[in-house]
Amino acid sequence: MFKRIGLFFLVNILVIVTIGIITSLLGVRGYITSQGIDFGALLVFSAVVGFSGALISLAMSRMMAKWVMGVKVIDPNGPLHPAERQLLDEVYALSRKAGIMVMPQVGIYDSPEVNAFATGPTKNRSLVAVSRGLLERMDRDAVSGVLAHEVAHISNGDMVTMTLLQGVINTFVVFLSRIFAYVASRFVKEDIAPIVHFIAVIVFDILFSILGSMVVMAFSRYREYHADAGGAYLAGKDKMIHALQSLKQTVQFVDTEQQSVAALKISGKRGGFLSLFASHPDLDDRIERLKRGR
């Protein structure tokens, strides 16, 4: 499921590849000279493209989440179902306690999964969304812990921090992909070198983006602990632990390769190489850290 981090990462790759295709078609290769690659010019080009991709992904994050997930934003001034009013009041109360000046948009999307996520380009333009399954299957204290965790992500500015990290990763992705594409184009006939260079840029952009995502996901796992601690402060430690324990009970393994997505964007345990691409740490580890007060 593509939520907060997954959706951001996918949009980022699409933007980077799109920019790469457009610049290649327009012949924007000022970093290639008759003597070879001008590494200084290439680094500047890579930084401009890399941070553009990350910033565009961030700017689109709230809109894309609504569109892809079908989130129905609750109108605080409209007629509300009691459950909607309760959800809205809970998010607002947590946000005020977190020092957020402009209240996040709050939405619900129709899905039986137990899930919630927060996204948005800034603290003042954020969105907290929960699945219908979460509201139906979790008790009020657990929901409060989940919401507190998501509000903590907003308060901590995790999306902006991740954008800056993604911009740096993108810069290296663009830089290395152009070097590898240039080298690849030197091993073919001159008349087809531009075509080889064009294709190689796209292939290496995607490949290095996937490899770079391991760094982004490692940072995401690190920030989850901080969001748990923030959630414990906002809702209370007992509620945060109860929320994580409730999530653990709802995780259902489909098979050894695929697992259901649970709230706070966490699946069950993954080991080996796949764990490098996990956006969240193991639930047991998160629970133990909270119990130890870390």
PDB file of N, CA, C and O in Angstrom, residues 104-143:
ATOM      1  N   PRO A 104      -4.709  20.337  11.350  1.00  0.00           N
ATOM      2  CA  PRO A 104      -4.595  19.489  10.155  1.00  0.00           C
ATOM      3  C   PRO A 104      -5.972  19.194   9.571  1.00  0.00           C
ATOM      4  O   PRO A 104      -6.983  19.231  10.281  1.00  0.00           O
ATOM      5  N   GLN A 105      -6.016  18.912   8.295  1.00  0.00           N
ATOM      6  CA  GLN A 105      -7.220  18.333   7.723  1.00  0.00           C
ATOM      7  C   GLN A 105      -7.341  16.910   8.275  1.00  0.00           C
ATOM      8  O   GLN A 105      -6.339  16.227   8.488  1.00  0.00           O
ATOM      9  N   VAL A 106      -8.552  16.478   8.509  1.00  0.00           N
ATOM     10  CA  VAL A 106      -8.791  15.139   9.041  1.00  0.00           C
ATOM     11  C   VAL A 106      -9.705  14.408   8.066  1.00  0.00           C
ATOM     12  O   VAL A 106     -10.735  14.961   7.645  1.00  0.00           O
ATOM     13  N   GLY A 107      -9.336  13.202   7.702  1.00  0.00           N
ATOM     14  CA  GLY A 107     -10.130  12.476   6.724  1.00  0.00           C
ATOM     15  C   GLY A 107     -10.249  11.000   7.038  1.00  0.00           C
ATOM     16  O   GLY A 107      -9.502  10.451   7.856  1.00  0.00           O
ATOM     17  N   ILE A 108     -11.218  10.374   6.392  1.00  0.00           N
ATOM     18  CA  ILE A 108     -11.459   8.938   6.529  1.00  0.00           C
ATOM     19  C   ILE A 108     -11.501   8.339   5.137  1.00  0.00           C
ATOM     20  O   ILE A 108     -12.043   8.941   4.209  1.00  0.00           O
ATOM     21  N   TYR A 109     -10.901   7.176   4.968  1.00  0.00           N
ATOM     22  CA  TYR A 109     -11.011   6.490   3.681  1.00  0.00           C
ATOM     23  C   TYR A 109     -11.566   5.085   3.897  1.00  0.00           C
ATOM     24  O   TYR A 109     -11.320   4.448   4.921  1.00  0.00           O
ATOM     25  N   ASP A 110     -12.368   4.641   2.945  1.00  0.00           N
ATOM     26  CA  ASP A 110     -13.041   3.355   3.062  1.00  0.00           C
ATOM     27  C   ASP A 110     -12.082   2.218   2.759  1.00  0.00           C
ATOM     28  O   ASP A 110     -11.662   2.025   1.615  1.00  0.00           O
ATOM     29  N   SER A 111     -11.720   1.483   3.783  1.00  0.00           N
ATOM     30  CA  SER A 111     -10.866   0.309   3.643  1.00  0.00           C
ATOM     31  C   SER A 111     -11.010  -0.530   4.901  1.00  0.00           C
ATOM     32  O   SER A 111     -11.082   0.020   6.013  1.00  0.00           O
ATOM     33  N   PRO A 112     -11.047  -1.862   4.764  1.00  0.00           N
ATOM     34  CA  PRO A 112     -11.147  -2.716   5.946  1.00  0.00           C
ATOM     35  C   PRO A 112      -9.836  -2.824   6.709  1.00  0.00           C
ATOM     36  O   PRO A 112      -9.808  -3.309   7.837  1.00  0.00           O
ATOM     37  N   GLU A 113      -8.728  -2.364   6.097  1.00  0.00           N
ATOM     38  CA  GLU A 113      -7.442  -2.457   6.780  1.00  0.00           C
ATOM     39  C   GLU A 113      -7.428  -1.552   8.002  1.00  0.00           C
ATOM     40  O   GLU A 113      -8.163  -0.573   8.091  1.00  0.00           O
ATOM     41  N   VAL A 114      -6.566  -1.883   8.943  1.00  0.00           N
ATOM     42  CA  VAL A 114      -6.386  -1.068  10.132  1.00  0.00           C
ATOM     43  C   VAL A 114      -5.187  -0.173   9.866  1.00  0.00           C
ATOM     44  O   VAL A 114      -4.042  -0.618   9.916  1.00  0.00           O
ATOM     45  N   ASN A 115      -5.442   1.088   9.549  1.00  0.00           N
ATOM     46  CA  ASN A 115      -4.351   1.940   9.098  1.00  0.00           C
ATOM     47  C   ASN A 115      -4.628   3.409   9.365  1.00  0.00           C
ATOM     48  O   ASN A 115      -5.792   3.814   9.479  1.00  0.00           O
ATOM     49  N   ALA A 116      -3.566   4.174   9.449  1.00  0.00           N
ATOM     50  CA  ALA A 116      -3.650   5.627   9.584  1.00  0.00           C
ATOM     51  C   ALA A 116      -2.358   6.213   9.058  1.00  0.00           C
ATOM     52  O   ALA A 116      -1.311   5.550   9.072  1.00  0.00           O
ATOM     53  N   PHE A 117      -2.397   7.431   8.574  1.00  0.00           N
ATOM     54  CA  PHE A 117      -1.180   8.084   8.126  1.00  0.00           C
ATOM     55  C   PHE A 117      -1.347   9.591   8.184  1.00  0.00           C
ATOM     56  O   PHE A 117      -2.455  10.115   8.238  1.00  0.00           O
ATOM     57  N   ALA A 118      -0.212  10.273   8.224  1.00  0.00           N
ATOM     58  CA  ALA A 118      -0.195  11.732   8.191  1.00  0.00           C
ATOM     59  C   ALA A 118       0.740  12.173   7.083  1.00  0.00           C
ATOM     60  O   ALA A 118       1.773  11.545   6.843  1.00  0.00           O
ATOM     61  N   THR A 119       0.380  13.232   6.398  1.00  0.00           N
ATOM     62  CA  THR A 119       1.221  13.737   5.319  1.00  0.00           C
ATOM     63  C   THR A 119       0.955  15.225   5.148  1.00  0.00           C
ATOM     64  O   THR A 119       0.109  15.802   5.837  1.00  0.00           O
ATOM     65  N   GLY A 120       1.672  15.833   4.229  1.00  0.00           N
ATOM     66  CA  GLY A 120       1.493  17.257   3.971  1.00  0.00           C
ATOM     67  C   GLY A 120       2.820  17.976   3.855  1.00  0.00           C
ATOM     68  O   GLY A 120       3.816  17.554   4.455  1.00  0.00           O
ATOM     69  N   PRO A 121       2.865  19.068   3.095  1.00  0.00           N
ATOM     70  CA  PRO A 121       4.126  19.782   2.857  1.00  0.00           C
ATOM     71  C   PRO A 121       4.652  20.557   4.060  1.00  0.00           C
ATOM     72  O   PRO A 121       5.851  20.781   4.170  1.00  0.00           O
ATOM     73  N   THR A 122       3.781  21.002   4.961  1.00  0.00           N
ATOM     74  CA  THR A 122       4.209  21.743   6.146  1.00  0.00           C
ATOM     75  C   THR A 122       3.300  21.394   7.316  1.00  0.00           C
ATOM     76  O   THR A 122       2.257  20.744   7.142  1.00  0.00           O
ATOM     77  N   LYS A 123       3.686  21.854   8.504  1.00  0.00           N
ATOM     78  CA  LYS A 123       2.848  21.640   9.684  1.00  0.00           C
ATOM     79  C   LYS A 123       1.487  22.299   9.518  1.00  0.00           C
ATOM     80  O   LYS A 123       0.486  21.813  10.053  1.00  0.00           O
ATOM     81  N   ASN A 124       1.450  23.401   8.801  1.00  0.00           N
ATOM     82  CA  ASN A 124       0.200  24.149   8.636  1.00  0.00           C
ATOM     83  C   ASN A 124      -0.612  23.695   7.430  1.00  0.00           C
ATOM     84  O   ASN A 124      -1.690  24.236   7.174  1.00  0.00           O
ATOM     85  N   ARG A 125      -0.096  22.741   6.675  1.00  0.00           N
ATOM     86  CA  ARG A 125      -0.838  22.194   5.527  1.00  0.00           C
ATOM     87  C   ARG A 125      -0.725  20.670   5.570  1.00  0.00           C
ATOM     88  O   ARG A 125      -0.204  20.043   4.657  1.00  0.00           O
ATOM     89  N   SER A 126      -1.215  20.105   6.648  1.00  0.00           N
ATOM     90  CA  SER A 126      -1.066  18.668   6.866  1.00  0.00           C
ATOM     91  C   SER A 126      -2.408  17.956   6.797  1.00  0.00           C
ATOM     92  O   SER A 126      -3.478  18.577   6.816  1.00  0.00           O
ATOM     93  N   LEU A 127      -2.329  16.648   6.743  1.00  0.00           N
ATOM     94  CA  LEU A 127      -3.513  15.791   6.675  1.00  0.00           C
ATOM     95  C   LEU A 127      -3.301  14.576   7.563  1.00  0.00           C
ATOM     96  O   LEU A 127      -2.245  13.943   7.506  1.00  0.00           O
ATOM     97  N   VAL A 128      -4.289  14.267   8.384  1.00  0.00           N
ATOM     98  CA  VAL A 128      -4.311  13.023   9.155  1.00  0.00           C
ATOM     99  C   VAL A 128      -5.486  12.205   8.639  1.00  0.00           C
ATOM    100  O   VAL A 128      -6.634  12.683   8.660  1.00  0.00           O
ATOM    101  N   ALA A 129      -5.215  11.016   8.160  1.00  0.00           N
ATOM    102  CA  ALA A 129      -6.275  10.166   7.608  1.00  0.00           C
ATOM    103  C   ALA A 129      -6.276   8.810   8.292  1.00  0.00           C
ATOM    104  O   ALA A 129      -5.216   8.264   8.616  1.00  0.00           O
ATOM    105  N   VAL A 130      -7.450   8.288   8.516  1.00  0.00           N
ATOM    106  CA  VAL A 130      -7.603   6.968   9.136  1.00  0.00           C
ATOM    107  C   VAL A 130      -8.527   6.119   8.276  1.00  0.00           C
ATOM    108  O   VAL A 130      -9.397   6.632   7.575  1.00  0.00           O
ATOM    109  N   SER A 131      -8.319   4.828   8.344  1.00  0.00           N
ATOM    110  CA  SER A 131      -9.177   3.918   7.600  1.00  0.00           C
ATOM    111  C   SER A 131     -10.447   3.633   8.386  1.00  0.00           C
ATOM    112  O   SER A 131     -10.478   3.762   9.625  1.00  0.00           O
ATOM    113  N   ARG A 132     -11.487   3.252   7.654  1.00  0.00           N
ATOM    114  CA  ARG A 132     -12.732   2.866   8.309  1.00  0.00           C
ATOM    115  C   ARG A 132     -12.492   1.645   9.197  1.00  0.00           C
ATOM    116  O   ARG A 132     -13.064   1.512  10.283  1.00  0.00           O
ATOM    117  N   GLY A 133     -11.598   0.745   8.749  1.00  0.00           N
ATOM    118  CA  GLY A 133     -11.290  -0.452   9.517  1.00  0.00           C
ATOM    119  C   GLY A 133     -10.683  -0.146  10.871  1.00  0.00           C
ATOM    120  O   GLY A 133     -10.963  -0.828  11.862  1.00  0.00           O
ATOM    121  N   LEU A 134      -9.841   0.883  10.921  1.00  0.00           N
ATOM    122  CA  LEU A 134      -9.224   1.257  12.192  1.00  0.00           C
ATOM    123  C   LEU A 134     -10.279   1.722  13.185  1.00  0.00           C
ATOM    124  O   LEU A 134     -10.262   1.332  14.355  1.00  0.00           O
ATOM    125  N   LEU A 135     -11.211   2.542  12.729  1.00  0.00           N
ATOM    126  CA  LEU A 135     -12.247   3.065  13.616  1.00  0.00           C
ATOM    127  C   LEU A 135     -13.181   1.962  14.103  1.00  0.00           C
ATOM    128  O   LEU A 135     -13.709   2.027  15.217  1.00  0.00           O
ATOM    129  N   GLU A 136     -13.374   0.950  13.277  1.00  0.00           N
ATOM    130  CA  GLU A 136     -14.312  -0.115  13.622  1.00  0.00           C
ATOM    131  C   GLU A 136     -13.678  -1.203  14.493  1.00  0.00           C
ATOM    132  O   GLU A 136     -14.368  -1.840  15.293  1.00  0.00           O
ATOM    133  N   ARG A 137     -12.367  -1.395  14.362  1.00  0.00           N
ATOM    134  CA  ARG A 137     -11.735  -2.540  15.014  1.00  0.00           C
ATOM    135  C   ARG A 137     -10.891  -2.186  16.229  1.00  0.00           C
ATOM    136  O   ARG A 137     -10.478  -3.077  16.972  1.00  0.00           O
ATOM    137  N   MET A 138     -10.628  -0.912  16.456  1.00  0.00           N
ATOM    138  CA  MET A 138      -9.798  -0.530  17.587  1.00  0.00           C
ATOM    139  C   MET A 138     -10.626   0.267  18.602  1.00  0.00           C
ATOM    140  O   MET A 138     -11.519   1.031  18.220  1.00  0.00           O
ATOM    141  N   ASP A 139     -10.304   0.082  19.885  1.00  0.00           N
ATOM    142  CA  ASP A 139     -11.032   0.827  20.916  1.00  0.00           C
ATOM    143  C   ASP A 139     -10.541   2.275  20.960  1.00  0.00           C
ATOM    144  O   ASP A 139      -9.559   2.640  20.320  1.00  0.00           O
ATOM    145  N   ARG A 140     -11.221   3.073  21.749  1.00  0.00           N
ATOM    146  CA  ARG A 140     -10.954   4.521  21.745  1.00  0.00           C
ATOM    147  C   ARG A 140      -9.536   4.851  22.195  1.00  0.00           C
ATOM    148  O   ARG A 140      -8.892   5.745  21.639  1.00  0.00           O
ATOM    149  N   ASP A 141      -9.028   4.157  23.224  1.00  0.00           N
ATOM    150  CA  ASP A 141      -7.674   4.437  23.704  1.00  0.00           C
ATOM    151  C   ASP A 141      -6.628   4.111  22.640  1.00  0.00           C
ATOM    152  O   ASP A 141      -5.647   4.844  22.476  1.00  0.00           O
ATOM    153  N   ALA A 142      -6.840   2.991  21.918  1.00  0.00           N
ATOM    154  CA  ALA A 142      -5.900   2.609  20.866  1.00  0.00           C
ATOM    155  C   ALA A 142      -5.925   3.617  19.725  1.00  0.00           C
ATOM    156  O   ALA A 142      -4.886   4.003  19.193  1.00  0.00           O
ATOM    157  N   VAL A 143      -7.132   4.051  19.338  1.00  0.00           N
ATOM    158  CA  VAL A 143      -7.259   5.063  18.285  1.00  0.00           C
ATOM    159  C   VAL A 143      -6.563   6.345  18.703  1.00  0.00           C
ATOM    160  O   VAL A 143      -5.869   6.993  17.912  1.00  0.00           O
TER     161      VAL A 143
END
